[in-house]
Short mmCIF file of C-alpha atoms and ligand atoms in Angstrom, two decimals:
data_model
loop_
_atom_site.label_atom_id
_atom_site.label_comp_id
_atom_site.label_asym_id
_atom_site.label_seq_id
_atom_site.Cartn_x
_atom_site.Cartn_y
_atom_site.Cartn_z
CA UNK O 1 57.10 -40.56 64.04
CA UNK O 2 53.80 -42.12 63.80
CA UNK O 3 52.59 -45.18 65.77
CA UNK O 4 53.46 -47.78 64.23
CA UNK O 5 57.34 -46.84 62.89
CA UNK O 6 57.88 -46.17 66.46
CA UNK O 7 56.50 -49.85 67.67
CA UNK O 8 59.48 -50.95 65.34
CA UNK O 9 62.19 -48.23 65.75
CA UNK O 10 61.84 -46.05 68.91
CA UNK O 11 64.84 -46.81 71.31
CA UNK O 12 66.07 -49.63 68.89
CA UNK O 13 69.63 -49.54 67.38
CA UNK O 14 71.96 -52.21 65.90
CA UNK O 15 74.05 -53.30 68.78
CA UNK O 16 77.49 -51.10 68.15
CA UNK O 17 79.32 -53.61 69.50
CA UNK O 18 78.32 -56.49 66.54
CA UNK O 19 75.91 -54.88 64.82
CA UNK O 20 73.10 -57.41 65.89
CA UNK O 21 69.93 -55.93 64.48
CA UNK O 22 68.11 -56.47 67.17
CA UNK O 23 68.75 -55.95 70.55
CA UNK O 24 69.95 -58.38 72.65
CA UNK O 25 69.56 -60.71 75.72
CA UNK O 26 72.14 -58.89 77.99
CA UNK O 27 72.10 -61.81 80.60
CA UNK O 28 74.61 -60.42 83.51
CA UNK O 29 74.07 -59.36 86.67
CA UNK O 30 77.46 -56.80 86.62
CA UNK O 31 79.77 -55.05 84.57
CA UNK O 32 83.52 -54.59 84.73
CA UNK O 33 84.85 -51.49 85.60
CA UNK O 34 88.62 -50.55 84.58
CA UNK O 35 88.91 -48.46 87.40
CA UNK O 36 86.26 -47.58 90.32
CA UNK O 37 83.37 -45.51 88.53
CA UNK O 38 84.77 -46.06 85.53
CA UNK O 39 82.50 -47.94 82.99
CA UNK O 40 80.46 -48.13 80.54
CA UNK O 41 77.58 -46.65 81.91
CA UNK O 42 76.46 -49.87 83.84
CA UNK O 43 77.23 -50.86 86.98
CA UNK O 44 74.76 -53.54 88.44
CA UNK O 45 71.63 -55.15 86.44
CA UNK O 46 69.10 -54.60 88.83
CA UNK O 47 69.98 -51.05 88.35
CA UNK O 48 70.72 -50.91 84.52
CA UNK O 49 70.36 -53.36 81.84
CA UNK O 50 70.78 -52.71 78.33
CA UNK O 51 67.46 -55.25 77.13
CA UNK O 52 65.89 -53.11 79.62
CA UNK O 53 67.22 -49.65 78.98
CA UNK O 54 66.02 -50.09 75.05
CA UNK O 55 62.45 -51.57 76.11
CA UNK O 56 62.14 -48.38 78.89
CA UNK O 57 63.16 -45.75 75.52
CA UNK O 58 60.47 -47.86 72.99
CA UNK O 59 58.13 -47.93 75.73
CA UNK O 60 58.28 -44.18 76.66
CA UNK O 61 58.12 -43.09 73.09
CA UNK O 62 54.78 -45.07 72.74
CA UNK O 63 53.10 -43.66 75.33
CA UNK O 64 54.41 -39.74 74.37
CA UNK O 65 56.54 -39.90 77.64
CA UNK O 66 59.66 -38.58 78.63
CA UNK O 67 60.68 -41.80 80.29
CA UNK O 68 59.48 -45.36 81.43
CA UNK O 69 60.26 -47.56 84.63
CA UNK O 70 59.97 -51.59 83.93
CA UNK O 71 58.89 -53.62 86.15
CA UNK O 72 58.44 -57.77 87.05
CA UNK O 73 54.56 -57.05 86.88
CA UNK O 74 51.96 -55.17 86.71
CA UNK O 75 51.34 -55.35 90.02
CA UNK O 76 55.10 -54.37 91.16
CA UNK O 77 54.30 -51.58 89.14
CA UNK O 78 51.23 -50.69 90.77
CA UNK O 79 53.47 -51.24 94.34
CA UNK O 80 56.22 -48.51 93.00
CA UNK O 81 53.71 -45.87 92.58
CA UNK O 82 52.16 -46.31 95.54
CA UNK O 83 55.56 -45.93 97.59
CA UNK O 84 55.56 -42.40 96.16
CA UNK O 85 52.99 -41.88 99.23
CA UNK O 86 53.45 -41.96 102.93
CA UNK O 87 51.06 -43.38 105.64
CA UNK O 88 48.08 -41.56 105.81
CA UNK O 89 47.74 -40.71 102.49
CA UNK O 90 44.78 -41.60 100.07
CA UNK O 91 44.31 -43.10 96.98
CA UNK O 92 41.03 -42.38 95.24
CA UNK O 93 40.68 -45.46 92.61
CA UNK O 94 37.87 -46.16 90.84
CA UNK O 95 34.97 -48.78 91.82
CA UNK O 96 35.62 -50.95 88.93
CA UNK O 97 39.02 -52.62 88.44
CA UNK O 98 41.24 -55.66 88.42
CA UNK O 99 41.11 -57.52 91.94
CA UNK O 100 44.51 -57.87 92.33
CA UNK O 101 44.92 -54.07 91.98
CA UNK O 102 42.48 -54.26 94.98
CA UNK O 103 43.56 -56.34 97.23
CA UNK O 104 47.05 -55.00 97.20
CA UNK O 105 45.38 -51.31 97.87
CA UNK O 106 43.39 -52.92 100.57
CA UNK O 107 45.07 -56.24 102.19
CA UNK O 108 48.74 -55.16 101.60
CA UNK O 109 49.71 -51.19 101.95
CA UNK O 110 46.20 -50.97 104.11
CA UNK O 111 48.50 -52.32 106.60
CA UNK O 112 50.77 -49.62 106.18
CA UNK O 113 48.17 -46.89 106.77
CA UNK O 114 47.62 -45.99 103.24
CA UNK O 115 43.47 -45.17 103.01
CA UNK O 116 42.05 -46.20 99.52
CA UNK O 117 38.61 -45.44 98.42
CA UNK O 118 36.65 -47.09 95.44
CA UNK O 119 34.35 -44.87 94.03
CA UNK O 120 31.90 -43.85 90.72
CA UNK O 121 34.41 -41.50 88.30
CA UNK O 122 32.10 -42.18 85.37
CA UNK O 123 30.86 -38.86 86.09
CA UNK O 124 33.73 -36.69 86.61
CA UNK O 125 31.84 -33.86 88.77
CA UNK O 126 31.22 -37.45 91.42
CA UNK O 127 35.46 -37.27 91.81
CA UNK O 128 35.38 -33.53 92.37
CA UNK O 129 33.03 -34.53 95.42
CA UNK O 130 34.82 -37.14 96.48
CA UNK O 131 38.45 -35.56 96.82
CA UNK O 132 39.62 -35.32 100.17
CA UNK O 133 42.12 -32.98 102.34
CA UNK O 134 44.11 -36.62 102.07
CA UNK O 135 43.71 -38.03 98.63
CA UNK O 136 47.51 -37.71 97.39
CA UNK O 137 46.77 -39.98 94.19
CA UNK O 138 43.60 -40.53 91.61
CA UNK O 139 43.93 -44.35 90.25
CA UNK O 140 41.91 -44.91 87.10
CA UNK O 141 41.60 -47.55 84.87
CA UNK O 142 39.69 -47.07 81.89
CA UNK O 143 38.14 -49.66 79.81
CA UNK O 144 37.72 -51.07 83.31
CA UNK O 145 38.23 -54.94 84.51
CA UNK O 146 35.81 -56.66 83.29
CA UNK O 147 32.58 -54.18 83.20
CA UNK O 148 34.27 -52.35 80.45
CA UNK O 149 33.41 -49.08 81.79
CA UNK O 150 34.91 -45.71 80.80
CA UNK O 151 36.26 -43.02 82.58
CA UNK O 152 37.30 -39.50 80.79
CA UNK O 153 40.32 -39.22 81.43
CA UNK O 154 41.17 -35.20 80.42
CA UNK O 155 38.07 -34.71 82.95
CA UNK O 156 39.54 -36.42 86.07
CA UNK O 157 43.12 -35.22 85.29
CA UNK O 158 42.14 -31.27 85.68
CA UNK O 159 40.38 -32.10 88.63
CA UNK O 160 43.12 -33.71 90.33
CA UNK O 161 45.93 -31.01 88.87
CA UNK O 162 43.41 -28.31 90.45
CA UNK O 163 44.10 -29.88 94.03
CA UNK O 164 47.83 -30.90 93.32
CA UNK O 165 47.01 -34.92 93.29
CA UNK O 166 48.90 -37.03 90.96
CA UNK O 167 46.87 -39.39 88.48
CA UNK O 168 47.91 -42.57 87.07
CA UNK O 169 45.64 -44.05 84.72
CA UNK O 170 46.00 -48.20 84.06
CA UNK O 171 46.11 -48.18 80.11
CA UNK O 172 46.44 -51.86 80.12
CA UNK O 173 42.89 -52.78 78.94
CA UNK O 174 43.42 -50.19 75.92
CA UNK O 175 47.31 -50.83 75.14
CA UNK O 176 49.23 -47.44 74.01
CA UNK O 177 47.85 -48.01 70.33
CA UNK O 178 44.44 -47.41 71.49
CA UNK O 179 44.56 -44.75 74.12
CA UNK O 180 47.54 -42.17 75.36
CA UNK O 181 46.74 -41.05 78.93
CA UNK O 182 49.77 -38.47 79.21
CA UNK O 183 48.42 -36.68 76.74
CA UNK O 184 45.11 -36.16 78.01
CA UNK O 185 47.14 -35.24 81.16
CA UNK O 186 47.70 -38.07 83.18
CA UNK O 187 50.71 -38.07 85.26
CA UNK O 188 51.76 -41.91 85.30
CA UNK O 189 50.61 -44.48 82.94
CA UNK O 190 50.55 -48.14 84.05
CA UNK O 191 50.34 -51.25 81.57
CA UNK O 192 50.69 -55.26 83.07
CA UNK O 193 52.70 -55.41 80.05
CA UNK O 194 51.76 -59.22 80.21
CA UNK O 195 48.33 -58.46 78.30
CA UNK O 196 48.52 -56.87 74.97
CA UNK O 197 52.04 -55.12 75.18
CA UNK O 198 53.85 -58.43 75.26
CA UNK O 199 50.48 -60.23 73.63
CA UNK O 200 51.48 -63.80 73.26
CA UNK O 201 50.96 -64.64 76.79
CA UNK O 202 54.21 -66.19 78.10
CA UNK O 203 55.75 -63.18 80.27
CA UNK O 204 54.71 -61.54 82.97
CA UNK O 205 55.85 -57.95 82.84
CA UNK O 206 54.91 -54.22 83.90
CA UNK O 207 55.91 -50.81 83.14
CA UNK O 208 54.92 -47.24 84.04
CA UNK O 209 55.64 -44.11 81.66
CA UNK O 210 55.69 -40.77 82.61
CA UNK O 211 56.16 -37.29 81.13
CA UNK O 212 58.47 -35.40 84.08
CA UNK O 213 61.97 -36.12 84.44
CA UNK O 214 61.80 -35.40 88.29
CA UNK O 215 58.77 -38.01 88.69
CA UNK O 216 60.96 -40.62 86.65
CA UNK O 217 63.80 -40.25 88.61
CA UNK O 218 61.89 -41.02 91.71
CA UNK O 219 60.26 -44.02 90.34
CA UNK O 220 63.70 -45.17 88.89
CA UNK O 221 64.77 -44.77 92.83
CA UNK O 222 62.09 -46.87 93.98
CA UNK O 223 62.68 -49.47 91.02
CA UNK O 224 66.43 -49.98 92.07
CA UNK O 225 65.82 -49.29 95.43
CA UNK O 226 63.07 -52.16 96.12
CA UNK O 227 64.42 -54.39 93.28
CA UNK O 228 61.17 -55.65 91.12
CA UNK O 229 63.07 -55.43 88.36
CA UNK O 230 62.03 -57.72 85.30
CA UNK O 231 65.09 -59.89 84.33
CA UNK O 232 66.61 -59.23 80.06
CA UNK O 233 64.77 -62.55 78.55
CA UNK O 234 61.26 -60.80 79.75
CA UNK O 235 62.38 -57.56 78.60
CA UNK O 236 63.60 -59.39 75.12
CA UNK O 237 60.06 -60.74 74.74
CA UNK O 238 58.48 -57.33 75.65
CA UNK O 239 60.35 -56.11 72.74
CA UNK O 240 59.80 -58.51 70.31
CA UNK O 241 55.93 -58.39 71.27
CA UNK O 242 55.77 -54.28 70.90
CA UNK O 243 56.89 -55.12 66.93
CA UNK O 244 53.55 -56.46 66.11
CA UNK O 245 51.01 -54.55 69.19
CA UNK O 246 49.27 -51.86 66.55
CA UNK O 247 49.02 -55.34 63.71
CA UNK O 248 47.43 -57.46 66.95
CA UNK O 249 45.40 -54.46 68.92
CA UNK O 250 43.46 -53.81 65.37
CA UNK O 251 42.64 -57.13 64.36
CA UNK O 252 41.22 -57.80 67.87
CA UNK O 253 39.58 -55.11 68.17
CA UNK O 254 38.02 -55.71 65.10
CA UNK O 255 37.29 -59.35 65.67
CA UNK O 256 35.78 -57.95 69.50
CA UNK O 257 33.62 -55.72 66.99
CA UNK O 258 32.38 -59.27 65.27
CA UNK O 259 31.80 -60.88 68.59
CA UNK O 260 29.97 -58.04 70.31
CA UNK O 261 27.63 -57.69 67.67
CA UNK O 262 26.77 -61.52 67.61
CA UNK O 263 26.24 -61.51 71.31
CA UNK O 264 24.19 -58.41 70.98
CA UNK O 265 22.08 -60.20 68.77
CA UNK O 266 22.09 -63.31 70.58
CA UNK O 267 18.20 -65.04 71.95
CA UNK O 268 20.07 -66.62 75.24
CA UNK O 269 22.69 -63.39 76.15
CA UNK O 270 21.04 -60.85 78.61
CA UNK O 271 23.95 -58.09 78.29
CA UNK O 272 26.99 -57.08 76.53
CA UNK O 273 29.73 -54.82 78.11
CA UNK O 274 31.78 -53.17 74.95
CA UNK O 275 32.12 -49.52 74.56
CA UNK O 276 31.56 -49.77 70.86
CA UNK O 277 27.96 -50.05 71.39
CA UNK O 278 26.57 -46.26 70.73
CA UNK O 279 24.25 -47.19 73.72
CA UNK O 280 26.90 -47.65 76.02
CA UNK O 281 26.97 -44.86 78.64
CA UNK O 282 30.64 -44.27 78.46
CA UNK O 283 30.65 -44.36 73.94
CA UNK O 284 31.39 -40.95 73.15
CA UNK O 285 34.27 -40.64 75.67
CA UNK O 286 35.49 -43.85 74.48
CA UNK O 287 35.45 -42.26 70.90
CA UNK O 288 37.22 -39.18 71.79
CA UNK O 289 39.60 -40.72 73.75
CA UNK O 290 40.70 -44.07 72.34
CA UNK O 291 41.65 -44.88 68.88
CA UNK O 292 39.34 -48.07 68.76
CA UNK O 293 36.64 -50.03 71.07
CA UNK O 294 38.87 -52.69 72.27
CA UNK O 295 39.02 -56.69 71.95
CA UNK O 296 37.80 -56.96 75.42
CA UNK O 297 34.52 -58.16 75.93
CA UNK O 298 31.63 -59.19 78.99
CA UNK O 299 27.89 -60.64 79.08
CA UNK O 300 25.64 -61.79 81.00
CA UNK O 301 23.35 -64.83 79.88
CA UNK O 302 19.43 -64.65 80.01
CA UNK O 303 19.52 -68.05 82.37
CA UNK O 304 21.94 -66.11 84.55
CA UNK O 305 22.53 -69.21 86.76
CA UNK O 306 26.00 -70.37 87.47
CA UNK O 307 25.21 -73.90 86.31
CA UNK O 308 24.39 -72.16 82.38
CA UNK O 309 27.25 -69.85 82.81
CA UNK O 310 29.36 -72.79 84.13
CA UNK O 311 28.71 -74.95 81.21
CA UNK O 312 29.08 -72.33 78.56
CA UNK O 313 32.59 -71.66 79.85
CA UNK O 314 33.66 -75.18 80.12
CA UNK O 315 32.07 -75.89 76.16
CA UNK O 316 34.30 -73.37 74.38
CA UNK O 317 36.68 -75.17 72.14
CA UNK O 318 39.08 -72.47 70.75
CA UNK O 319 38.43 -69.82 73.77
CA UNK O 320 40.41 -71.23 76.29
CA UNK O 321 39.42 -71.15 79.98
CA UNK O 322 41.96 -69.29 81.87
CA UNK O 323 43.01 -65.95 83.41
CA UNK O 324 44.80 -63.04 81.50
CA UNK O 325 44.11 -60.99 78.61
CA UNK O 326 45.46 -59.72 75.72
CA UNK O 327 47.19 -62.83 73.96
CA UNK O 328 46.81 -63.52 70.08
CA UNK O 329 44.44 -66.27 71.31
CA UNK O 330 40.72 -66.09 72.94
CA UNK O 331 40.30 -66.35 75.95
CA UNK O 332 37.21 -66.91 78.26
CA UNK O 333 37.13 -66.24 81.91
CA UNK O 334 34.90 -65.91 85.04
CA UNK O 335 35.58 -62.67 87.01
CA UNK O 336 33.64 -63.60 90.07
CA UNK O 337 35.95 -66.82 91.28
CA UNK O 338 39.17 -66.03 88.77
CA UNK O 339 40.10 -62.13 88.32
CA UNK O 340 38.19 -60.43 90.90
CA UNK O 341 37.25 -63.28 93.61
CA UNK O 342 39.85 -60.79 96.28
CA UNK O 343 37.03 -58.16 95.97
CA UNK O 344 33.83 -58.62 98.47
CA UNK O 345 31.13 -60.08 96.65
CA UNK O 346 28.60 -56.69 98.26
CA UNK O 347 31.10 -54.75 96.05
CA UNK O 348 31.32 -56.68 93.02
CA UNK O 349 27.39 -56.37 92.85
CA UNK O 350 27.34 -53.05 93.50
CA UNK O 351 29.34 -52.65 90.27
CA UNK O 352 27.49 -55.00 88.08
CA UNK O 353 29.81 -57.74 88.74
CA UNK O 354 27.84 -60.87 88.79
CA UNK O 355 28.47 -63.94 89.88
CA UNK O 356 28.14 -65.28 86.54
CA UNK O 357 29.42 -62.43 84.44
CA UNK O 358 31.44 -64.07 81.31
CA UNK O 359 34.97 -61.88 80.15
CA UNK O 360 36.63 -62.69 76.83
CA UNK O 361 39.39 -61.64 75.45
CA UNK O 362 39.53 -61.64 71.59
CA UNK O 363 42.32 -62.80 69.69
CA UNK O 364 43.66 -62.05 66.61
CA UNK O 365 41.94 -65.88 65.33
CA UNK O 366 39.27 -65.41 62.40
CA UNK O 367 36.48 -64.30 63.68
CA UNK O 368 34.12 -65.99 61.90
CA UNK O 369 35.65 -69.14 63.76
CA UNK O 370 35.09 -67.50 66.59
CA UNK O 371 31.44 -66.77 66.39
CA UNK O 372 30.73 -70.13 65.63
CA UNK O 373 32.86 -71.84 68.75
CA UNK O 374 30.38 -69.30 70.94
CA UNK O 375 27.81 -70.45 69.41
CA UNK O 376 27.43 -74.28 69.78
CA UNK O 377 29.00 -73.45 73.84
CA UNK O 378 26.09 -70.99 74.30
CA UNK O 379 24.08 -73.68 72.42
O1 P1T G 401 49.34 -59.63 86.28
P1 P1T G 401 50.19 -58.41 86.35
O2 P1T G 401 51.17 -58.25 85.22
O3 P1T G 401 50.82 -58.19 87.69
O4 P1T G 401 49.18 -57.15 86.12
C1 P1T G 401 48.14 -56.87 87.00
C2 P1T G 401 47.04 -56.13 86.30
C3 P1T G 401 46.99 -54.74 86.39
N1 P1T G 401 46.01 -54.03 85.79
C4 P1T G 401 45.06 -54.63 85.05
C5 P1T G 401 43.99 -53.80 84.41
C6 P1T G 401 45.04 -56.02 84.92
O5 P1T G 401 44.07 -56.59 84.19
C7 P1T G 401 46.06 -56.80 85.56
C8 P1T G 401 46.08 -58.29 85.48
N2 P1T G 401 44.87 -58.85 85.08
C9 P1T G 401 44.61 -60.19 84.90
C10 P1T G 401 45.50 -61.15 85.15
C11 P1T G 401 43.26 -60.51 84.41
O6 P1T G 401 43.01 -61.64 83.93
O7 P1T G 401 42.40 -59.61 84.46
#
């Protein structure tokens, strides 16, 4: 089955109790049993839910996985994988990602003796180097948050399966239309199903897909066992999002074509982060290994001071000012004090991060509408 039949049919079935067409909202915590044991396969919703059971087969089939483990977030996601280690173990992640990916690497399991280091893997030799006796887990995330860098992932993943080290790759900038990490060998892909998966921006949601039964039934342990389970109106909405992702994901990417030209072009815009440029360092990899560019876009202005970058943020009329990605609407947004203000401000710089760096997210809006609303903010 191709993409798109399987954003509509993969894991979906008429309900056989009423024949509802599509699935629905099981909203119970339990499940009667006639006798002890004896049911219908459910017991307890935090460990099974049907919503969730039919969003977990859709979601595996997109990604070409065996099997997928839902979550409340992204970032309970993120927490499940990383109780696959023990203390003393380290995560190698790369230097450019979403804050809150950081700070819960650093500020939270840091206190449980987990060592994470954040280093270059746009050069996949530089990870070879940087493997050590403890790294138990490679954590990419490629386009990355919000530099829109690149990482190849087939490169990466043979390094780490050399040394035994388990990758997961954060697909959530790309979306599964756009890029398939398992089968450039990835072990784990993550998505904050929030962003595009879900893509109209009113649930918060994760989910991890893998391609080894053993590996899924560990992460299904950790899911039941620690309980961030998302709840059957957020897996509904996941659903009914997924119908539409490869209809959304083109459009925007083609609109984030539109925009990154015009900004490209621009008098008053410095530089433009979008790996659709054939000058950006990571392009080819991005054309081998996605199916498009991507609707996400950065830049920095000429007049890089916070005051110009400050009032071109505040002027946008349809981009709205806020945090997130991935909606059917724009969005505009200031890495430095929204997304990625947990990560040290020497880091951040070290990355290309400025302090007024400008992120937008590209809807599925006409673009020519767009263009113009950036154009009397930038002024
Ligand atoms: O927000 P949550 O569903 O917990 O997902 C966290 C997350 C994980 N990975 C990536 C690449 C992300 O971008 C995010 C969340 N990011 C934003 C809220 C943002 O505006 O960048």
């Amino acid at each position: 089955m191709k993409f798109a039949t399987k954003a509509i049919h993969a894991g979906i079935e008429p309900d056989p109790g009423t024949g509802a067409v599509m699935t629905p909202i099981f909203q119970t915590s339990t499940y009667a049993q006639s006798a002890p044991g004896v049911h219908h396969g459910y017991e307890y919703a935090r460990t099974q839910n049907p919503t969730r059971s039919a969003l977990e087969k859709n979601l595996a089939a997109l990604e070409n996985g065996v099997d997928a483990i839902c979550f409340s977030s992204g970032l309970a996601a993120q927490d499940a994988v990383i109780k696959l280690l023990k203390a003393g173990d380290e995560v190698l992640a790369v230097n450019d990602l979403y804050g809150g990916s950081y700070r819960q690497m650093v500020r939270v399991w840091g206190n449980w003796g987990l060592k994470s280091r954040f280093v270059d893997m746009y050069n996949a030799d530089n990870v070879a180097k940087e493997i050590s006796p403890d790294t138990k887990l490679i954590w990419i995330e490629t386009p990355t948050n919000p530099m829109l860098n690149i990482v190849d992932i087939q490169a990466v993943c043979a390094i780490a399966r050399k040394h035994g080290i388990i990758t997961c790759v954060d697909n959530t900038f790309a979306s599964p239309y756009l890029q398939n990490p398992l089968d450039l060998g990835a072990d784990i892909v993550l998505h904050s199903a929030t962003k595009y998966i879900g893509g109209h921006s009113d649930v918060v949601h994760g989910c991890l897909i893998v391609k080894d039964a053993e590996l899924a039934q560990r992460l299904h342990f950790i899911q039941n066992a620690c309980g961030a389970v998302p709840g059957p109106q957020d897996c509904f909405l996941i659903l009914r999002g997924i119908k539409t992702l490869h209809l959304r994901v083109q459009r925007a990417c083609e609109n984030a074509a539109a925009v990154a030209q015009y900004l490209a072009n621009h008098p008053k815009v410095a530089k433009v982060h979008w790996p659709g440029f054939a000058s950006h360092a990571g392009h080819e990899i991005a054309k081998r290994q996605m199916r498009m560019f991507g609707a996400m876009v950065s830049f920095d202005l000429k007049d890089n001071s916070m005051e110009n970058a400050t009032r071109v943020m505040s002027r946008t009329e349809l981009f709205t000012l806020a945090e997130s990605l991935g909606g059917v609407e724009s969005l505009i947004g200031h890495p430095a004090s929204m997304t990625h203000a947990s990560i040290p401000r020497e880091e951040r710089l070290k990355v290309g991060l400025t302090d007024s760096l400008i992120r937008l997210s590209i809807g599925v809006e006409d673009a020519d509408d767009l263009i113009a609303d950036l154009e009397q903010a930038i002024g």
